[in-house]
Coordinates of N, CA and C in Angstrom, one line a residue:
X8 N 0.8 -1.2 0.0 CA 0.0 0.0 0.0 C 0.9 1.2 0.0
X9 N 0.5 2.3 -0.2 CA 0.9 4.1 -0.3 C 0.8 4.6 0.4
X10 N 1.4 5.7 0.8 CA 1.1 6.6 1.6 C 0.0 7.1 1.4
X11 N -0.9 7.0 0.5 CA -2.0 7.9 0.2 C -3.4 7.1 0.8
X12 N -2.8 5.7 2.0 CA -4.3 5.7 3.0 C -4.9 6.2 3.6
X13 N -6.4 6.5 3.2 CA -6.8 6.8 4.5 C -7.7 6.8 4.9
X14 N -8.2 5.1 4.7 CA -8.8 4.1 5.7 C -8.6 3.2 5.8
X15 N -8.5 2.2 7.0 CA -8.8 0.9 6.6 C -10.2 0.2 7.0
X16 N -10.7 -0.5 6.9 CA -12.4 -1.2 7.9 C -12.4 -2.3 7.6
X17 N -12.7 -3.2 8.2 CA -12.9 -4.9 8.3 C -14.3 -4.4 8.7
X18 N -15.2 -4.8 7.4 CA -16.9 -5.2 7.1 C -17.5 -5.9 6.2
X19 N -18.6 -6.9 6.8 CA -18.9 -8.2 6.3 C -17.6 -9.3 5.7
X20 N -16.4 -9.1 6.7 CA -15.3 -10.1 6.4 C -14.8 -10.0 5.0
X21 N -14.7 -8.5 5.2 CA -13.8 -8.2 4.1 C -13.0 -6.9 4.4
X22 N -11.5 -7.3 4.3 CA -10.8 -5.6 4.5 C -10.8 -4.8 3.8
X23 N -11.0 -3.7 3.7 CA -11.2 -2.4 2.6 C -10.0 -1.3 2.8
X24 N -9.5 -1.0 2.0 CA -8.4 -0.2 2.4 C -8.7 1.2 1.5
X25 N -8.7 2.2 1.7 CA -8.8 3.6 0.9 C -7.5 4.1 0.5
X26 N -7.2 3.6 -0.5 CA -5.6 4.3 -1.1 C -5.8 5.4 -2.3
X27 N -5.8 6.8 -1.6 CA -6.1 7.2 -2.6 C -7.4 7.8 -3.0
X28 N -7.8 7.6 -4.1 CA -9.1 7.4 -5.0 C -9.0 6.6 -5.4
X29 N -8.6 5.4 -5.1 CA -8.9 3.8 -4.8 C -9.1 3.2 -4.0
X30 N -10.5 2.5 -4.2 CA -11.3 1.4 -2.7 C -10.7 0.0 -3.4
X31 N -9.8 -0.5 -2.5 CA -9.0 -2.1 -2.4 C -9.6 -3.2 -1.6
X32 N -9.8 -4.0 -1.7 CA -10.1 -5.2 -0.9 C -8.6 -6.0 -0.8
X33 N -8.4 -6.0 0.5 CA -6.8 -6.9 0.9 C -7.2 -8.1 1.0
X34 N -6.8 -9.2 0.6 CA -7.3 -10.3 0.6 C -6.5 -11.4 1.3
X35 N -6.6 -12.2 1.8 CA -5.8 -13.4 2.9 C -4.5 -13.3 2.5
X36 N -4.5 -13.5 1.5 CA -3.0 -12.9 0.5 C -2.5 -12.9 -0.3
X37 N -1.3 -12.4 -1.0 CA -1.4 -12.1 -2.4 C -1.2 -10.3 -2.6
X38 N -1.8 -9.9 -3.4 CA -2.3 -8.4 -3.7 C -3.4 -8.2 -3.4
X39 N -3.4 -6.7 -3.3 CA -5.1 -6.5 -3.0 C -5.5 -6.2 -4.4
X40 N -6.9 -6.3 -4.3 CA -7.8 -5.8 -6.0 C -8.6 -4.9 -5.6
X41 N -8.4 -3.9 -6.7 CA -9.3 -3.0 -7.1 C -10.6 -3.3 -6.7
X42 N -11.4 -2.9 -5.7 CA -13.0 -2.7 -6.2 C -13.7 -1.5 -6.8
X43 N -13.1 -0.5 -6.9 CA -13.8 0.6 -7.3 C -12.7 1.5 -7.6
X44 N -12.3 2.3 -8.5 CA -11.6 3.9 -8.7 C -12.3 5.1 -8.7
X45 N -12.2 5.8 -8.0 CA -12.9 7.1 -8.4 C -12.6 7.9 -9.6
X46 N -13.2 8.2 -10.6 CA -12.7 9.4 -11.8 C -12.0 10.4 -11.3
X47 N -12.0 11.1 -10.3 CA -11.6 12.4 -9.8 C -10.2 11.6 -8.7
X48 N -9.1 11.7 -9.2 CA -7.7 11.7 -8.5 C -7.6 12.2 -7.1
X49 N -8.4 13.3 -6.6 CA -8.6 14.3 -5.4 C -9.6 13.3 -4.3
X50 N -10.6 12.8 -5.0 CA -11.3 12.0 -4.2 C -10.3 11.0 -3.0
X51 N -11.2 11.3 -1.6 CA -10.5 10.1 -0.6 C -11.7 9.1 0.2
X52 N -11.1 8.4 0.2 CA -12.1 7.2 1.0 C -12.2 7.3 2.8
X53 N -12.8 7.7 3.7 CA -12.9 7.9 4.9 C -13.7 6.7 6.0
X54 N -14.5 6.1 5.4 CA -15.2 5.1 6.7 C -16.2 4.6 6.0
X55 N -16.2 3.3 6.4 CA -17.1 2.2 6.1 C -17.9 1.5 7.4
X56 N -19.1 0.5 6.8 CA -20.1 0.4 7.6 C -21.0 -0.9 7.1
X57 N -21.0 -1.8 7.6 CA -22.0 -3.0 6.9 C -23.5 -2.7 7.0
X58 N -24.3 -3.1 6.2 CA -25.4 -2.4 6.0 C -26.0 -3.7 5.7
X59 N -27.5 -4.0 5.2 CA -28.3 -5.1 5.4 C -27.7 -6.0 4.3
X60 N -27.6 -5.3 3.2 CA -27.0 -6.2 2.1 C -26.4 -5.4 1.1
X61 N -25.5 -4.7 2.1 CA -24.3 -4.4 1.1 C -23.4 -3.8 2.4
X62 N -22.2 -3.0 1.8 CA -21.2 -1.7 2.5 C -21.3 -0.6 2.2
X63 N -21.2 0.2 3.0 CA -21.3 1.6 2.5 C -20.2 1.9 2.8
X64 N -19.7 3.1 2.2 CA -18.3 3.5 2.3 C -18.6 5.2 2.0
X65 N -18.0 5.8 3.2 CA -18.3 7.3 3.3 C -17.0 7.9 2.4
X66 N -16.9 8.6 1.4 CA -15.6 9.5 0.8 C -16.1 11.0 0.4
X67 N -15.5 11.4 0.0 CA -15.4 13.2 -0.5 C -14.1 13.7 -1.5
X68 N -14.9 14.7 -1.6 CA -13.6 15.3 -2.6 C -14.0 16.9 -2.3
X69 N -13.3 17.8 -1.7 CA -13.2 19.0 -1.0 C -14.5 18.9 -0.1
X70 N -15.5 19.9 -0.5 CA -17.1 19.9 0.5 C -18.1 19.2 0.1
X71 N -17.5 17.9 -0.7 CA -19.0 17.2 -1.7 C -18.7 16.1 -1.0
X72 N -19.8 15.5 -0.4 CA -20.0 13.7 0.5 C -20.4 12.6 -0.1
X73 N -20.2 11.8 -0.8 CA -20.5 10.5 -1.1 C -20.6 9.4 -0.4
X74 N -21.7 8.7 -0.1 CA -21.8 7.4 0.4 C -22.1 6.4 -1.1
X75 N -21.1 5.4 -0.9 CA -21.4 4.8 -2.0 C -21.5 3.3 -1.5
X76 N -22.7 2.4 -2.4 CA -23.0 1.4 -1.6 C -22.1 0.0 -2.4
X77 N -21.4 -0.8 -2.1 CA -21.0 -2.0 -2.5 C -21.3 -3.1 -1.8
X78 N -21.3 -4.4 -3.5 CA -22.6 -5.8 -2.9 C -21.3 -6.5 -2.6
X79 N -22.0 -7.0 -1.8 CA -21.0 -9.0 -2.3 C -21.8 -9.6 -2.9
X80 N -20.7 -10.1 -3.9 CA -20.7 -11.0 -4.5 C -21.5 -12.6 -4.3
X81 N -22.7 -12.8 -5.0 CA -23.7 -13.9 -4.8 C -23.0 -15.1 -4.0
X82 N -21.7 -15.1 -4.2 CA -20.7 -16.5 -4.4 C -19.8 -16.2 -3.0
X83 N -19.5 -15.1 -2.5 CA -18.9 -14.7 -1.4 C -17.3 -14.1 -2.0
X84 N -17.4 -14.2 -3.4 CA -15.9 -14.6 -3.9 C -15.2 -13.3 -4.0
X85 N -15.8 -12.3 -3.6 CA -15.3 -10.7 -3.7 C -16.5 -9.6 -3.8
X86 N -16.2 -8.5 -4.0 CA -16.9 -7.4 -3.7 C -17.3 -6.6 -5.1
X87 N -18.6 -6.4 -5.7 CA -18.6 -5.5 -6.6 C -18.8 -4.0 -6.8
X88 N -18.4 -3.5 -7.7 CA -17.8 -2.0 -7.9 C -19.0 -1.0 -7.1
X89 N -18.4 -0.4 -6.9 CA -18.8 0.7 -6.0 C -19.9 1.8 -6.4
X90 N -21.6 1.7 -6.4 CA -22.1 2.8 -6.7 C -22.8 3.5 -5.6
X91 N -23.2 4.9 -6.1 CA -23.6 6.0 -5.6 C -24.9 5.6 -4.7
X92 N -25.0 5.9 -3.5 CA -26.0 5.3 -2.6 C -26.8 6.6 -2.0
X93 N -26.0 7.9 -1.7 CA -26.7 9.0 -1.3 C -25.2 9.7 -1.3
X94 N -26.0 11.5 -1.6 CA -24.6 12.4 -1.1 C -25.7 13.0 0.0
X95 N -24.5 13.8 0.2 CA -25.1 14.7 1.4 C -24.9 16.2 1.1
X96 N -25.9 17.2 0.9 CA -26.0 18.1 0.6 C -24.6 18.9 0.1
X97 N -24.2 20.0 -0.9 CA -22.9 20.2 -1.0 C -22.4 21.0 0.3
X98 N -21.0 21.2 0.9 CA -21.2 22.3 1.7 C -21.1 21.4 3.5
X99 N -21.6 20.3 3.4 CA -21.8 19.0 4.6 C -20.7 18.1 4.3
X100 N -19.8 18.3 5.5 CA -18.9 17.4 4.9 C -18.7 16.4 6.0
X101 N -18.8 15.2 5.3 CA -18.9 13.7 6.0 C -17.8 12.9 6.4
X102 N -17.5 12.4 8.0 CA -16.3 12.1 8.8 C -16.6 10.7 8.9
X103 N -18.1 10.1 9.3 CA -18.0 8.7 9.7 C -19.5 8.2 9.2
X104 N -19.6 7.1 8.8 CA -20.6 6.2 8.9 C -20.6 4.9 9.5
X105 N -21.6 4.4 10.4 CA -21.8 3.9 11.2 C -23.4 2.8 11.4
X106 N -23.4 1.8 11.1 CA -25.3 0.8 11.6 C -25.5 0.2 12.7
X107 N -26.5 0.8 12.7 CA -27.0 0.0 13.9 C -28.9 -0.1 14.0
X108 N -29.1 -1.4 14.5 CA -30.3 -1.8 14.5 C -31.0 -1.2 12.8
X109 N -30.4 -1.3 11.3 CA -31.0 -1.4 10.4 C -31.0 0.4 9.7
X110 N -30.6 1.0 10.9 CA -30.3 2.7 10.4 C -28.7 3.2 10.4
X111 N -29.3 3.7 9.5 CA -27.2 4.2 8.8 C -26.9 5.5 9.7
X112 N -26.1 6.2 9.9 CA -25.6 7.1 10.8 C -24.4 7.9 10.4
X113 N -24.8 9.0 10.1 CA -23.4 9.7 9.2 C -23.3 10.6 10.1
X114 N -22.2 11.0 10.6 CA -21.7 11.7 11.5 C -20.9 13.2 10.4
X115 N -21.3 14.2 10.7 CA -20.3 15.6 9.6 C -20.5 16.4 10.3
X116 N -20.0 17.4 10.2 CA -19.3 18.5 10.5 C -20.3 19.4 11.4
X117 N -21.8 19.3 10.8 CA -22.9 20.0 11.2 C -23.5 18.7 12.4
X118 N -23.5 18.2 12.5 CA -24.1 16.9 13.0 C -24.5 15.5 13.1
X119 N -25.4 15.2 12.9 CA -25.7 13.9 12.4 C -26.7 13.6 11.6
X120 N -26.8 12.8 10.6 CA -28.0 12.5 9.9 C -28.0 10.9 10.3
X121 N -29.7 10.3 10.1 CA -30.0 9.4 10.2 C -30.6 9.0 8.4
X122 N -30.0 7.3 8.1 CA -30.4 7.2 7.2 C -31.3 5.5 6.9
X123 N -32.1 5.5 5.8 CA -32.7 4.2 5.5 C -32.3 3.7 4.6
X124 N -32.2 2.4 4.4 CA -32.2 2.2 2.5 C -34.1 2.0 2.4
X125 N -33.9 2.5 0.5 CA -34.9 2.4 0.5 C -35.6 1.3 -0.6
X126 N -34.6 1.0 -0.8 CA -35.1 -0.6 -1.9 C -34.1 -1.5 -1.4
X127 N -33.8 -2.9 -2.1 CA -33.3 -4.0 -2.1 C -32.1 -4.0 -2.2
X128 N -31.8 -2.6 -3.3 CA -30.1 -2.6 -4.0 C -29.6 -2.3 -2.5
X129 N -30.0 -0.7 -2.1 CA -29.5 -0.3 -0.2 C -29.7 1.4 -0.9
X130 N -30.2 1.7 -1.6 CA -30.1 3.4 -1.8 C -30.4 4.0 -0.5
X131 N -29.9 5.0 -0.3 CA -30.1 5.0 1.2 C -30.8 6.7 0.9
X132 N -32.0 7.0 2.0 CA -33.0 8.1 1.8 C -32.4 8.7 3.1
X133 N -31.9 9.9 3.1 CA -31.2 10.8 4.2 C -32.2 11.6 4.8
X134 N -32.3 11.7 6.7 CA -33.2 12.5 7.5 C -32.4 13.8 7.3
X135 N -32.9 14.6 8.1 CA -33.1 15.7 7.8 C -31.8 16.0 8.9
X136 N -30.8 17.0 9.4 CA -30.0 16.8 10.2 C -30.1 17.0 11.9
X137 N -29.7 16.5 12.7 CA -29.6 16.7 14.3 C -28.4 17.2 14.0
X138 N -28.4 18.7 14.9 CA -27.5 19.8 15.0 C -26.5 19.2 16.1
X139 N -25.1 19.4 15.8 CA -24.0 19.4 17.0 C -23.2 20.5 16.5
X140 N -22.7 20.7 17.2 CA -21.4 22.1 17.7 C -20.5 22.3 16.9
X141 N -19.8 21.1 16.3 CA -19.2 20.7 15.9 C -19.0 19.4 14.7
X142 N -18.0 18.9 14.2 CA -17.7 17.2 13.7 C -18.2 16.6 14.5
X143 N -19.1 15.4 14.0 CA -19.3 13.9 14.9 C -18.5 12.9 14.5
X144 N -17.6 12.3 15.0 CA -16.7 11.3 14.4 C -16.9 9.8 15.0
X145 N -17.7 9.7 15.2 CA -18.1 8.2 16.8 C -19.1 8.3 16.7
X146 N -20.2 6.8 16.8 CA -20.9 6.4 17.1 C -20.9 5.2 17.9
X147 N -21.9 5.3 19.0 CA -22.3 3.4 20.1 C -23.6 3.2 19.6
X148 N -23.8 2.3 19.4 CA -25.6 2.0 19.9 C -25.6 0.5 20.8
X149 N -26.6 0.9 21.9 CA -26.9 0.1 22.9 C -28.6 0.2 22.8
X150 N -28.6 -0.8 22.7 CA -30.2 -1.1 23.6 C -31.0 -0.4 22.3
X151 N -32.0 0.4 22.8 CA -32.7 1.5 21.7 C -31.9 2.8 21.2
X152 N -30.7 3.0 22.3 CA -30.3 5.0 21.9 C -28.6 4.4 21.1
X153 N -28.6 5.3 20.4 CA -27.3 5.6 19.6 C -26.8 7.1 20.2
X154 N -25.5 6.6 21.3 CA -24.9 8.0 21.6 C -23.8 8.3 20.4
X155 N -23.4 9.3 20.2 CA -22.5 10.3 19.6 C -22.0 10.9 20.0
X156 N -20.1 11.5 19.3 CA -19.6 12.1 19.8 C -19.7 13.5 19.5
X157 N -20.2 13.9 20.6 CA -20.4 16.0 20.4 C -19.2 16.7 20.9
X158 N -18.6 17.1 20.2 CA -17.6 17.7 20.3 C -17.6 18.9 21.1
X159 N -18.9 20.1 21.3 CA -18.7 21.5 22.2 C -19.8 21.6 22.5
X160 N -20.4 21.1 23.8 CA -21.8 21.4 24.8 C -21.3 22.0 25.3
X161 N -22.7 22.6 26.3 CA -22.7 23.0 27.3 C -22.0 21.9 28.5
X162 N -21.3 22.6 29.3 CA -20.5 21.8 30.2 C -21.4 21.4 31.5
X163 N -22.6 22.5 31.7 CA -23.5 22.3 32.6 C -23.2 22.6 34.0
X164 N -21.2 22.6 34.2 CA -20.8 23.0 35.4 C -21.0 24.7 35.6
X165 N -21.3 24.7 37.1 CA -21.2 25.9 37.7 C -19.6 26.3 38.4
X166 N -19.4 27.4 38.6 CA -18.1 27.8 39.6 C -17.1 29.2 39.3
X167 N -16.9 29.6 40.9 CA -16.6 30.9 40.9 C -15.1 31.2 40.4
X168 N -14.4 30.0 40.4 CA -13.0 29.7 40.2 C -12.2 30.6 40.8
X169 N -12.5 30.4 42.7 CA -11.8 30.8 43.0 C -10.3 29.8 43.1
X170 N -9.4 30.8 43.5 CA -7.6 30.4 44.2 C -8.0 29.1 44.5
X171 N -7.2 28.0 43.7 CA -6.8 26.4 44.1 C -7.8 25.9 43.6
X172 N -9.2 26.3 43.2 CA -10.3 25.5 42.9 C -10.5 25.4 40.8
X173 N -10.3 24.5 41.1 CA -10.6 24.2 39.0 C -12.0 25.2 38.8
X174 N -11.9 25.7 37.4 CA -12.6 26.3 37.1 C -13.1 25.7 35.3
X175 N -14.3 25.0 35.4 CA -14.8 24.1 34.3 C -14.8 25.3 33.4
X176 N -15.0 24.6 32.6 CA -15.0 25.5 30.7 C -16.5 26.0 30.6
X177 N -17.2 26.6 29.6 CA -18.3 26.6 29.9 C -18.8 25.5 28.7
X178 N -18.3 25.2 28.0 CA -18.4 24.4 26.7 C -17.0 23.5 26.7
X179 N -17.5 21.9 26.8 CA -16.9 20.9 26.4 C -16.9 19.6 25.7
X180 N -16.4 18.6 25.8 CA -16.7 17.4 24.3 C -17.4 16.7 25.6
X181 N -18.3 16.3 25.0 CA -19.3 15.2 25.5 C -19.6 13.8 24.7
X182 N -21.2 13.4 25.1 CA -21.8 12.5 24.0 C -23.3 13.4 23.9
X183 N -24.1 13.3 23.2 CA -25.4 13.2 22.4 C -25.8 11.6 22.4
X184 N -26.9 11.6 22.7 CA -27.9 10.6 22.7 C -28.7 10.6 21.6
X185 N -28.9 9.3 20.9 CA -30.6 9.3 19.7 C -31.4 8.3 20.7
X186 N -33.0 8.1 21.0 CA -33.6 7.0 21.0 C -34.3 6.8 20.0
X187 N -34.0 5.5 19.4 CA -35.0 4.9 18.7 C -36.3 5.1 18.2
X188 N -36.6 4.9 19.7 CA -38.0 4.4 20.3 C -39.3 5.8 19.8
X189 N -38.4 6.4 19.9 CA -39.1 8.0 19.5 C -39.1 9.3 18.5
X190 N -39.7 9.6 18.2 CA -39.3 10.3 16.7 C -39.7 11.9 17.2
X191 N -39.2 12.8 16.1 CA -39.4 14.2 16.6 C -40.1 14.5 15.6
X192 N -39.4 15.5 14.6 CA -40.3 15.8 13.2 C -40.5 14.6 12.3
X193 N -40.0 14.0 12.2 CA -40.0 12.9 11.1 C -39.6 11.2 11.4
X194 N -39.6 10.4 11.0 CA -39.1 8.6 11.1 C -37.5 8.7 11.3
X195 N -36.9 9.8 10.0 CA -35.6 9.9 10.7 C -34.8 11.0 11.2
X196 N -35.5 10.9 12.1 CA -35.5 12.3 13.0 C -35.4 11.9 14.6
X197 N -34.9 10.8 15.5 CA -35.4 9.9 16.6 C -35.0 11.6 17.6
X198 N -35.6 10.9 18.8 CA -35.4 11.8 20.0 C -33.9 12.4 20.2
X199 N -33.4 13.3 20.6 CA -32.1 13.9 21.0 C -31.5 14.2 21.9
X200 N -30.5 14.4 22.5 CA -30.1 15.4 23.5 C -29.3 15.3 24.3
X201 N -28.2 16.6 24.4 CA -26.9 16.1 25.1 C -27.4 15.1 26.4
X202 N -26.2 14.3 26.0 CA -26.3 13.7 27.3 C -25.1 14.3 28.7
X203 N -24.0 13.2 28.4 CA -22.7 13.5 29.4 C -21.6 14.3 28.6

């Protein structure tokens, strides 16, 4: 591989490496193969995510987001080429994607979107955004809630800071909470709110 990685992801038992503006599959051993080239040289590959029946793979090329979806192969015998699954608005620019319980999770710069596929191929239909401070680069999901990383809340601490005594920030990196279980304006739109 090149200096020009910059990802690697083990999803659906397969390693993906981003060299470049090329998505590689490393394989037990040997060389890796091509799954996909980008036309655009500038394009980089950033994070991947197994999905019901396929991969998604988050990349960009300056402020433009691509999620692009790739199948396996009927036979298990490799991966095929890489198409367009959803962008994200121009201007939104995309750090992580992430599944859990059947919903996709794109973590950018503005916050977070929640997403579905909406046929069989995996096109995936983008909610509308939950606001953070900052980049979300992390996702957990437990149970029903998917926490996130929020990079600048409110810190929630009080204090006079006086002599010897710490004096909290007023804004620091926390998590954000989604539940499931509950929706706000829309299906992908679940409940919110800083947590810790």
């Amino acid at each position: 591989y090149s200096t020009n990685t910059s990802f690697i992801a083990w999803e659906k038992d397969y390693l993906l490496v981003g060299d470049g503006n090329v998505l590689k599959q490393a394989p037990k051993s040997g060389a890796a193969s091509t799954v996909f080239t980008h036309p655009d040289s500038a394009f980089r590959w950033y994070s991947a995510t197994g999905g019901n029946s396929c991969i998604y793979i988050l990349g960009r090329l300056g402020d433009r987001t691509t999620i692009h979806r790739v199948g396996v192969k009927e036979d298990g015998s490799g991966l095929s080429p890489a198409i367009v699954a959803a962008q994200l608005p121009d201007g939104e620019t995309g750090y992580t994607i992430e599944s859990y319980l059947g919903f996709i999770c794109i973590g950018t710069d503005k916050g977070v979107r929640i997403a579905t596929p909406n046929n069989t191929a995996g096109d995936l239909t983008l909610g509308p955004i939950i606001p953070a401070n900052g980049p979300v680069r992390c996702f957990e999901g437990q149970d029903r809630f998917i926490w996130y990383g929020n990079p600048s809340m409110d810190s929630a601490y009080t204090g006079a800071g006086t002599t010897g005594t710490p004096t909290f920030p007023a804004t620091c990196s926390g998590l954000g909470r989604m539940d499931l279980s509950a929706t706000t304006t829309s299906q992908l739109t679940p409940a919110y709110a800083n947590d810790i």
